[in-house]
């Protein structure tokens, strides 16, 4: 008997599951608005809409359905621009076509938006699109749960990160829960452009990614802020490791735990800390097949850890594609979706850290103090 795979229901990918669980009590959470202006006016509107529809149809996750248990499966849409987790509207605005979108984070990660824009570009130019093997990836993700390495990773991660006494964030100022509404969002920016060349040179020389550099400095800052010898956090790994995965729109990224022991015998000197950070990055990736930080019961702790992520704004990405389109500035987020995220924005000629924090839990003065500690350790690393 042949099994019809289109009828199989799969668990959501780990981060999509987190978003799905959040929508049970906050239906609109993780649903982000964006807007674009495409030069061309009414004469181009149909062609633009066709390109967008072609690109959306190329990515199966847009047509998925999710049952009450959080298991998703292939489905279909009557209107490709308006789905269960996305809405796209086109209207003419003088010499432009305005494209207003709202996507749920349940659909995909930061890289996914870039993949979609690249497909819109190709569809607009009449070029073929590379197939998105989302359901094959999901099936493979399920099959690997029975592999020996998956269980080895599970045991290694628990052994490495089970100590709940190690702080995973700076001490909060106000102890309050995420209740009916998300906490108020706060944003603080630190410019590192003057150090960009030195940081990138240091990264190359030490074979430590920029994610690793700022994860190390952030962990050291947490330890000093909390008055401890150890600290931990998570960092975002893109997770697209095969050619097929490069074109998948989905939540393929992985939040990987990272821990530093400042006083251990192996980390008495700067070179030892750098080596340990390098090992944390490499071993974290090697064991990332098990989604430790997003899996119960460990997620109760790690959902509130600092997350360090190397990001690219779509506004910065658009010039790399051949489209007469620009982003429309949108208001900053009203609500915080984490206690503290640290975004690394590494542009061509600038480098910035953005501290996105819960203003319900942290005072701005505390975030400024914490950011100054991160900067102190970056400067310390760069010292010769």
Short mmCIF file of C-alpha atoms in Angstrom, two decimals:
data_model
loop_
_atom_site.label_atom_id
_atom_site.label_comp_id
_atom_site.label_asym_id
_atom_site.label_seq_id
_atom_site.Cartn_x
_atom_site.Cartn_y
_atom_site.Cartn_z
CA UNK A 1 0.00 0.00 0.00
CA UNK A 2 1.44 3.38 -1.05
CA UNK A 3 1.24 6.17 1.53
CA UNK A 4 0.05 9.53 0.21
CA UNK A 5 2.61 11.89 1.75
CA UNK A 6 0.35 14.87 1.07
CA UNK A 7 -1.89 13.54 3.86
CA UNK A 8 0.88 13.15 6.46
CA UNK A 9 0.90 15.64 9.32
CA UNK A 10 4.31 16.68 10.62
CA UNK A 11 5.26 18.55 13.79
CA UNK A 12 6.09 22.18 13.10
CA UNK A 13 9.75 23.10 12.95
CA UNK A 14 10.98 24.13 16.42
CA UNK A 15 10.82 27.93 16.10
CA UNK A 16 7.51 27.75 14.21
CA UNK A 17 6.19 25.68 17.11
CA UNK A 18 7.22 28.41 19.54
CA UNK A 19 5.32 30.98 17.48
CA UNK A 20 2.28 28.69 17.17
CA UNK A 21 2.17 28.17 20.93
CA UNK A 22 2.35 31.95 21.46
CA UNK A 23 -0.58 32.57 19.12
CA UNK A 24 -2.82 30.46 21.32
CA UNK A 25 -3.03 33.36 23.79
CA UNK A 26 -1.92 36.25 21.53
CA UNK A 27 -3.32 35.62 18.02
CA UNK A 28 -1.56 38.57 16.40
CA UNK A 29 1.85 38.01 17.99
CA UNK A 30 4.86 37.60 15.65
CA UNK A 31 2.83 38.99 12.73
CA UNK A 32 4.94 41.77 11.27
CA UNK A 33 3.87 44.48 8.78
CA UNK A 34 6.12 45.68 5.95
CA UNK A 35 5.55 47.94 2.97
CA UNK A 36 7.40 48.53 -0.32
CA UNK A 37 7.16 50.99 -3.20
CA UNK A 38 7.82 49.59 -6.69
CA UNK A 39 8.37 52.14 -9.45
CA UNK A 40 6.05 51.56 -12.38
CA UNK A 41 2.56 52.69 -11.49
CA UNK A 42 -0.66 51.11 -12.74
CA UNK A 43 0.87 49.85 -16.01
CA UNK A 44 3.17 47.53 -14.04
CA UNK A 45 0.72 46.46 -11.33
CA UNK A 46 -0.49 43.25 -13.04
CA UNK A 47 3.03 42.14 -13.92
CA UNK A 48 4.23 42.80 -10.37
CA UNK A 49 1.30 40.92 -8.88
CA UNK A 50 1.93 37.97 -11.19
CA UNK A 51 5.61 37.85 -10.12
CA UNK A 52 4.66 37.93 -6.44
CA UNK A 53 2.04 35.20 -6.88
CA UNK A 54 4.54 33.03 -8.78
CA UNK A 55 7.13 33.45 -6.02
CA UNK A 56 4.66 32.74 -3.21
CA UNK A 57 3.34 29.64 -5.01
CA UNK A 58 6.92 28.34 -5.25
CA UNK A 59 7.17 28.02 -1.45
CA UNK A 60 4.93 25.30 0.04
CA UNK A 61 4.94 26.70 3.59
CA UNK A 62 2.59 29.51 2.51
CA UNK A 63 -0.13 26.96 1.78
CA UNK A 64 0.31 24.81 4.87
CA UNK A 65 -2.48 24.20 7.36
CA UNK A 66 -1.88 23.57 11.08
CA UNK A 67 -4.13 21.47 13.31
CA UNK A 68 -4.89 22.20 16.96
CA UNK A 69 -1.92 20.10 18.12
CA UNK A 70 0.59 22.11 16.08
CA UNK A 71 1.02 19.53 13.34
CA UNK A 72 1.17 20.98 9.84
CA UNK A 73 0.47 19.50 6.43
CA UNK A 74 0.14 20.52 2.76
CA UNK A 75 -3.05 22.34 1.90
CA UNK A 76 -4.24 24.80 -0.75
CA UNK A 77 -5.32 28.42 -1.00
CA UNK A 78 -8.08 30.00 -3.05
CA UNK A 79 -6.22 33.32 -3.04
CA UNK A 80 -2.42 33.00 -3.07
CA UNK A 81 -1.96 36.56 -1.76
CA UNK A 82 -4.11 36.01 1.32
CA UNK A 83 -3.29 32.96 3.40
CA UNK A 84 -3.63 31.72 6.93
CA UNK A 85 -0.37 33.39 7.93
CA UNK A 86 0.19 36.09 5.33
CA UNK A 87 -1.58 38.96 3.59
CA UNK A 88 -0.31 40.94 0.60
CA UNK A 89 -2.10 43.95 -0.87
CA UNK A 90 -1.14 45.90 -4.00
CA UNK A 91 -2.36 49.39 -4.82
CA UNK A 92 -1.26 52.18 -7.15
CA UNK A 93 0.27 55.29 -5.58
CA UNK A 94 1.20 57.79 -8.26
CA UNK A 95 4.15 56.42 -10.22
CA UNK A 96 4.54 53.55 -7.75
CA UNK A 97 2.83 50.32 -6.85
CA UNK A 98 2.57 50.05 -3.08
CA UNK A 99 2.94 46.53 -1.72
CA UNK A 100 1.71 46.14 1.85
CA UNK A 101 2.49 42.85 3.54
CA UNK A 102 1.94 41.11 6.84
CA UNK A 103 3.76 37.83 7.46
CA UNK A 104 3.63 35.62 10.51
CA UNK A 105 6.99 34.51 11.89
CA UNK A 106 5.54 30.98 11.93
CA UNK A 107 6.32 30.80 8.20
CA UNK A 108 10.03 31.46 8.11
CA UNK A 109 13.21 33.02 9.45
CA UNK A 110 15.17 36.14 8.48
CA UNK A 111 16.86 34.50 5.48
CA UNK A 112 13.46 33.47 4.12
CA UNK A 113 12.48 37.02 3.26
CA UNK A 114 15.59 37.41 1.13
CA UNK A 115 14.82 34.13 -0.67
CA UNK A 116 11.32 35.36 -1.49
CA UNK A 117 12.56 38.68 -2.88
CA UNK A 118 15.14 36.87 -5.03
CA UNK A 119 12.34 34.69 -6.42
CA UNK A 120 10.15 37.72 -7.11
CA UNK A 121 13.05 39.21 -9.06
CA UNK A 122 13.44 36.05 -11.16
CA UNK A 123 9.70 35.70 -11.77
CA UNK A 124 9.46 39.37 -12.78
CA UNK A 125 12.29 38.79 -15.30
CA UNK A 126 10.58 35.66 -16.65
CA UNK A 127 13.28 33.34 -15.34
CA UNK A 128 12.61 29.88 -13.85
CA UNK A 129 12.59 29.44 -10.07
CA UNK A 130 14.49 26.82 -8.10
CA UNK A 131 12.09 24.40 -6.44
CA UNK A 132 11.58 24.70 -2.69
CA UNK A 133 11.82 21.23 -1.05
CA UNK A 134 10.23 22.32 2.23
CA UNK A 135 8.25 19.12 2.88
CA UNK A 136 11.25 16.93 2.07
CA UNK A 137 13.23 18.94 4.63
CA UNK A 138 10.48 18.54 7.22
CA UNK A 139 10.32 14.79 6.60
CA UNK A 140 14.11 14.52 6.90
CA UNK A 141 13.92 16.56 10.12
CA UNK A 142 11.52 13.98 11.54
CA UNK A 143 13.58 11.00 10.39
CA UNK A 144 16.75 12.31 12.02
CA UNK A 145 15.05 12.08 15.42
CA UNK A 146 15.65 8.34 15.29
CA UNK A 147 19.33 8.71 14.37
CA UNK A 148 22.02 7.96 16.93
CA UNK A 149 23.62 11.39 16.53
CA UNK A 150 20.36 13.11 17.45
CA UNK A 151 20.37 11.34 20.81
CA UNK A 152 24.10 11.95 21.27
CA UNK A 153 23.45 15.66 20.71
CA UNK A 154 20.58 15.57 23.21
CA UNK A 155 22.82 14.07 25.91
CA UNK A 156 25.76 16.37 25.12
CA UNK A 157 23.60 19.53 25.29
CA UNK A 158 22.00 18.54 28.58
CA UNK A 159 25.36 17.68 30.10
CA UNK A 160 26.90 20.93 28.86
CA UNK A 161 24.08 23.35 29.72
CA UNK A 162 22.05 21.75 32.52
CA UNK A 163 23.37 24.05 35.29
CA UNK A 164 20.45 26.39 35.96
CA UNK A 165 22.56 28.58 38.25
CA UNK A 166 24.44 30.05 35.28
CA UNK A 167 22.81 33.37 34.27
CA UNK A 168 21.54 33.64 30.69
CA UNK A 169 20.71 37.37 30.73
CA UNK A 170 21.50 40.49 32.72
CA UNK A 171 19.49 40.63 35.93
CA UNK A 172 16.08 42.12 35.16
CA UNK A 173 14.90 45.29 36.92
CA UNK A 174 11.25 44.36 37.22
CA UNK A 175 9.99 40.82 37.74
CA UNK A 176 6.79 40.58 35.73
CA UNK A 177 5.42 37.87 33.49
CA UNK A 178 4.56 37.89 29.80
CA UNK A 179 0.79 38.02 30.29
CA UNK A 180 -2.18 38.97 28.07
CA UNK A 181 -0.20 41.52 26.03
CA UNK A 182 3.47 41.36 25.12
CA UNK A 183 5.73 43.72 27.07
CA UNK A 184 6.57 47.15 25.74
CA UNK A 185 9.48 47.20 23.28
CA UNK A 186 12.66 49.15 23.86
CA UNK A 187 15.49 49.79 21.39
CA UNK A 188 19.03 50.98 22.06
CA UNK A 189 21.69 51.28 19.33
CA UNK A 190 25.49 51.18 19.63
CA UNK A 191 27.70 52.19 16.72
CA UNK A 192 30.83 50.10 16.16
CA UNK A 193 31.68 51.48 12.72
CA UNK A 194 35.02 52.90 13.89
CA UNK A 195 36.03 49.40 14.94
CA UNK A 196 34.52 47.51 12.01
CA UNK A 197 37.77 46.94 10.11
CA UNK A 198 39.59 45.82 13.27
CA UNK A 199 36.76 43.47 14.28
CA UNK A 200 36.59 41.83 10.84
CA UNK A 201 40.39 41.50 10.74
CA UNK A 202 40.34 39.95 14.24
CA UNK A 203 37.58 37.55 13.14
CA UNK A 204 39.65 36.35 10.18
CA UNK A 205 42.88 36.03 12.15
CA UNK A 206 41.31 34.16 15.07
CA UNK A 207 38.96 32.00 12.95
CA UNK A 208 36.09 33.23 15.12
CA UNK A 209 32.93 34.44 13.38
CA UNK A 210 31.46 37.83 14.18
CA UNK A 211 28.65 35.92 15.91
CA UNK A 212 31.29 34.29 18.10
CA UNK A 213 33.03 37.58 18.89
CA UNK A 214 29.87 39.28 20.09
CA UNK A 215 28.58 36.14 21.82
CA UNK A 216 31.83 35.97 23.79
CA UNK A 217 31.75 39.65 24.72
CA UNK A 218 28.05 39.46 25.62
CA UNK A 219 28.61 36.40 27.84
CA UNK A 220 31.49 38.15 29.61
CA UNK A 221 29.25 41.19 30.10
CA UNK A 222 26.46 39.04 31.58
CA UNK A 223 28.92 37.44 34.00
CA UNK A 224 30.20 40.83 35.17
CA UNK A 225 26.70 42.33 35.34
CA UNK A 226 25.44 39.41 37.44
CA UNK A 227 28.62 38.99 39.48
CA UNK A 228 29.25 35.38 38.43
CA UNK A 229 32.12 33.35 37.01
CA UNK A 230 29.98 31.84 34.24
CA UNK A 231 27.36 33.07 31.82
CA UNK A 232 25.39 31.65 28.90
CA UNK A 233 23.19 32.85 26.05
CA UNK A 234 21.94 31.73 22.65
CA UNK A 235 23.07 32.76 19.19
CA UNK A 236 21.21 32.36 15.90
CA UNK A 237 22.70 29.99 13.33
CA UNK A 238 21.21 30.20 9.82
CA UNK A 239 21.23 26.41 9.51
CA UNK A 240 21.09 26.15 5.72
CA UNK A 241 23.85 23.63 5.08
CA UNK A 242 22.99 21.94 1.74
CA UNK A 243 22.36 23.41 -1.73
CA UNK A 244 18.66 22.44 -1.54
CA UNK A 245 18.22 24.18 1.81
CA UNK A 246 19.46 27.47 0.35
CA UNK A 247 16.11 27.98 -1.40
CA UNK A 248 13.73 26.88 1.36
CA UNK A 249 11.37 29.42 2.86
CA UNK A 250 10.90 28.19 6.43
CA UNK A 251 12.17 28.40 10.00
CA UNK A 252 15.41 26.54 9.36
CA UNK A 253 17.52 28.71 11.66
CA UNK A 254 18.66 27.28 14.99
CA UNK A 255 19.13 28.98 18.35
CA UNK A 256 22.35 27.50 19.75
CA UNK A 257 23.42 27.75 23.41
CA UNK A 258 26.78 29.30 24.23
CA UNK A 259 28.53 29.29 27.63
CA UNK A 260 31.73 30.81 28.97
CA UNK A 261 33.49 30.04 32.27
CA UNK A 262 35.59 33.08 33.08
CA UNK A 263 37.50 31.53 35.99
CA UNK A 264 38.03 27.94 34.86
CA UNK A 265 41.67 26.77 34.64
CA UNK A 266 41.47 26.68 30.84
CA UNK A 267 40.27 30.28 30.51
CA UNK A 268 42.76 32.32 32.53
CA UNK A 269 43.99 34.25 29.53
CA UNK A 270 42.48 36.00 26.55
CA UNK A 271 43.74 33.40 24.08
CA UNK A 272 42.06 30.65 26.12
CA UNK A 273 38.74 32.51 26.12
CA UNK A 274 38.96 32.99 22.36
CA UNK A 275 39.72 29.29 21.92
CA UNK A 276 36.81 28.36 24.17
CA UNK A 277 34.46 30.67 22.24
CA UNK A 278 35.59 29.05 18.99
CA UNK A 279 34.93 25.60 20.48
CA UNK A 280 31.50 26.71 21.71
CA UNK A 281 30.52 27.90 18.24
CA UNK A 282 31.80 24.77 16.48
CA UNK A 283 30.49 22.21 18.97
CA UNK A 284 27.16 24.06 19.16
CA UNK A 285 26.70 23.75 15.41
CA UNK A 286 27.80 20.10 15.48
CA UNK A 287 25.08 19.27 18.03
CA UNK A 288 22.39 21.63 16.72
CA UNK A 289 20.35 18.81 15.18
CA UNK A 290 18.70 18.56 18.60
CA UNK A 291 16.73 21.83 19.23
CA UNK A 292 17.68 22.00 22.90
CA UNK A 293 16.77 25.63 23.64
CA UNK A 294 13.31 25.31 22.07
CA UNK A 295 12.36 21.94 23.56
CA UNK A 296 10.40 21.47 26.79
CA UNK A 297 11.32 21.59 29.60
CA UNK A 298 14.55 23.40 28.69
CA UNK A 299 12.73 26.17 26.81
CA UNK A 300 11.32 27.52 30.10
CA UNK A 301 14.84 28.78 30.79
CA UNK A 302 16.25 29.43 27.33
CA UNK A 303 13.24 31.32 25.95
CA UNK A 304 14.36 34.17 28.20
CA UNK A 305 18.06 34.05 27.41
CA UNK A 306 19.86 36.80 25.51
CA UNK A 307 19.89 35.95 21.82
CA UNK A 308 22.73 37.23 19.62
CA UNK A 309 21.90 37.28 15.92
CA UNK A 310 23.78 38.43 12.85
CA UNK A 311 21.10 40.04 10.72
CA UNK A 312 20.57 41.83 7.43
CA UNK A 313 17.78 44.34 6.99
CA UNK A 314 15.69 43.84 3.87
CA UNK A 315 16.29 47.54 3.23
CA UNK A 316 20.01 46.78 2.99
CA UNK A 317 19.38 43.65 0.95
CA UNK A 318 17.19 45.25 -1.75
CA UNK A 319 20.07 46.99 -3.60
CA UNK A 320 21.58 43.55 -4.27
CA UNK A 321 18.59 42.53 -6.40
CA UNK A 322 17.72 44.17 -9.71
CA UNK A 323 14.29 45.53 -8.81
CA UNK A 324 13.04 49.15 -8.84
CA UNK A 325 11.73 48.72 -5.31
CA UNK A 326 12.36 50.36 -1.95
CA UNK A 327 11.10 49.77 1.57
CA UNK A 328 8.72 52.15 3.27
CA UNK A 329 9.74 53.17 6.78
CA UNK A 330 7.47 51.57 9.35
CA UNK A 331 6.98 52.45 13.03
CA UNK A 332 9.25 50.62 15.46
CA UNK A 333 7.85 47.56 17.19
CA UNK A 334 5.36 48.37 19.95
CA UNK A 335 5.84 45.09 21.75
CA UNK A 336 8.88 43.06 22.78
CA UNK A 337 9.03 39.42 21.75
CA UNK A 338 12.01 38.60 23.98
CA UNK A 339 13.64 39.97 27.10
CA UNK A 340 16.76 40.94 25.18
CA UNK A 341 17.93 40.33 21.61
CA UNK A 342 21.23 41.73 20.36
CA UNK A 343 21.23 42.23 16.60
CA UNK A 344 24.53 42.55 14.73
CA UNK A 345 24.01 44.76 11.69
CA UNK A 346 27.21 44.43 9.64
CA UNK A 347 26.82 46.66 6.59
CA UNK A 348 29.34 47.46 3.88
CA UNK A 349 30.74 50.51 5.64
CA UNK A 350 29.15 50.42 9.08
CA UNK A 351 28.68 48.09 12.03
CA UNK A 352 25.99 48.49 14.65
CA UNK A 353 24.58 46.55 17.57
CA UNK A 354 20.87 46.94 18.21
CA UNK A 355 19.63 46.00 21.67
CA UNK A 356 15.95 45.07 21.37
CA UNK A 357 14.69 44.67 24.90
CA UNK A 358 11.57 44.50 27.02
CA UNK A 359 11.10 47.96 28.50
CA UNK A 360 8.64 46.33 30.88
CA UNK A 361 11.50 44.33 32.43
CA UNK A 362 14.56 46.57 31.90
CA UNK A 363 15.19 50.26 32.44
CA UNK A 364 16.96 51.99 29.58
CA UNK A 365 19.76 52.95 31.97
CA UNK A 366 20.34 49.24 32.69
CA UNK A 367 20.55 48.39 29.00
CA UNK A 368 22.99 51.27 28.49
CA UNK A 369 25.11 49.97 31.35
CA UNK A 370 25.04 46.45 29.95
CA UNK A 371 25.91 47.69 26.43
CA UNK A 372 28.90 49.56 27.88
CA UNK A 373 30.14 46.25 29.35
CA UNK A 374 29.83 44.53 25.98
CA UNK A 375 31.81 47.38 24.40
CA UNK A 376 34.44 47.10 27.14
CA UNK A 377 35.04 43.44 26.31
CA UNK A 378 35.10 44.07 22.55
CA UNK A 379 37.80 46.69 23.13
CA UNK A 380 39.67 44.28 25.41
CA UNK A 381 39.60 41.54 22.75
CA UNK A 382 40.97 43.91 20.13
CA UNK A 383 43.84 45.12 22.30
CA UNK A 384 47.21 43.78 21.19
#
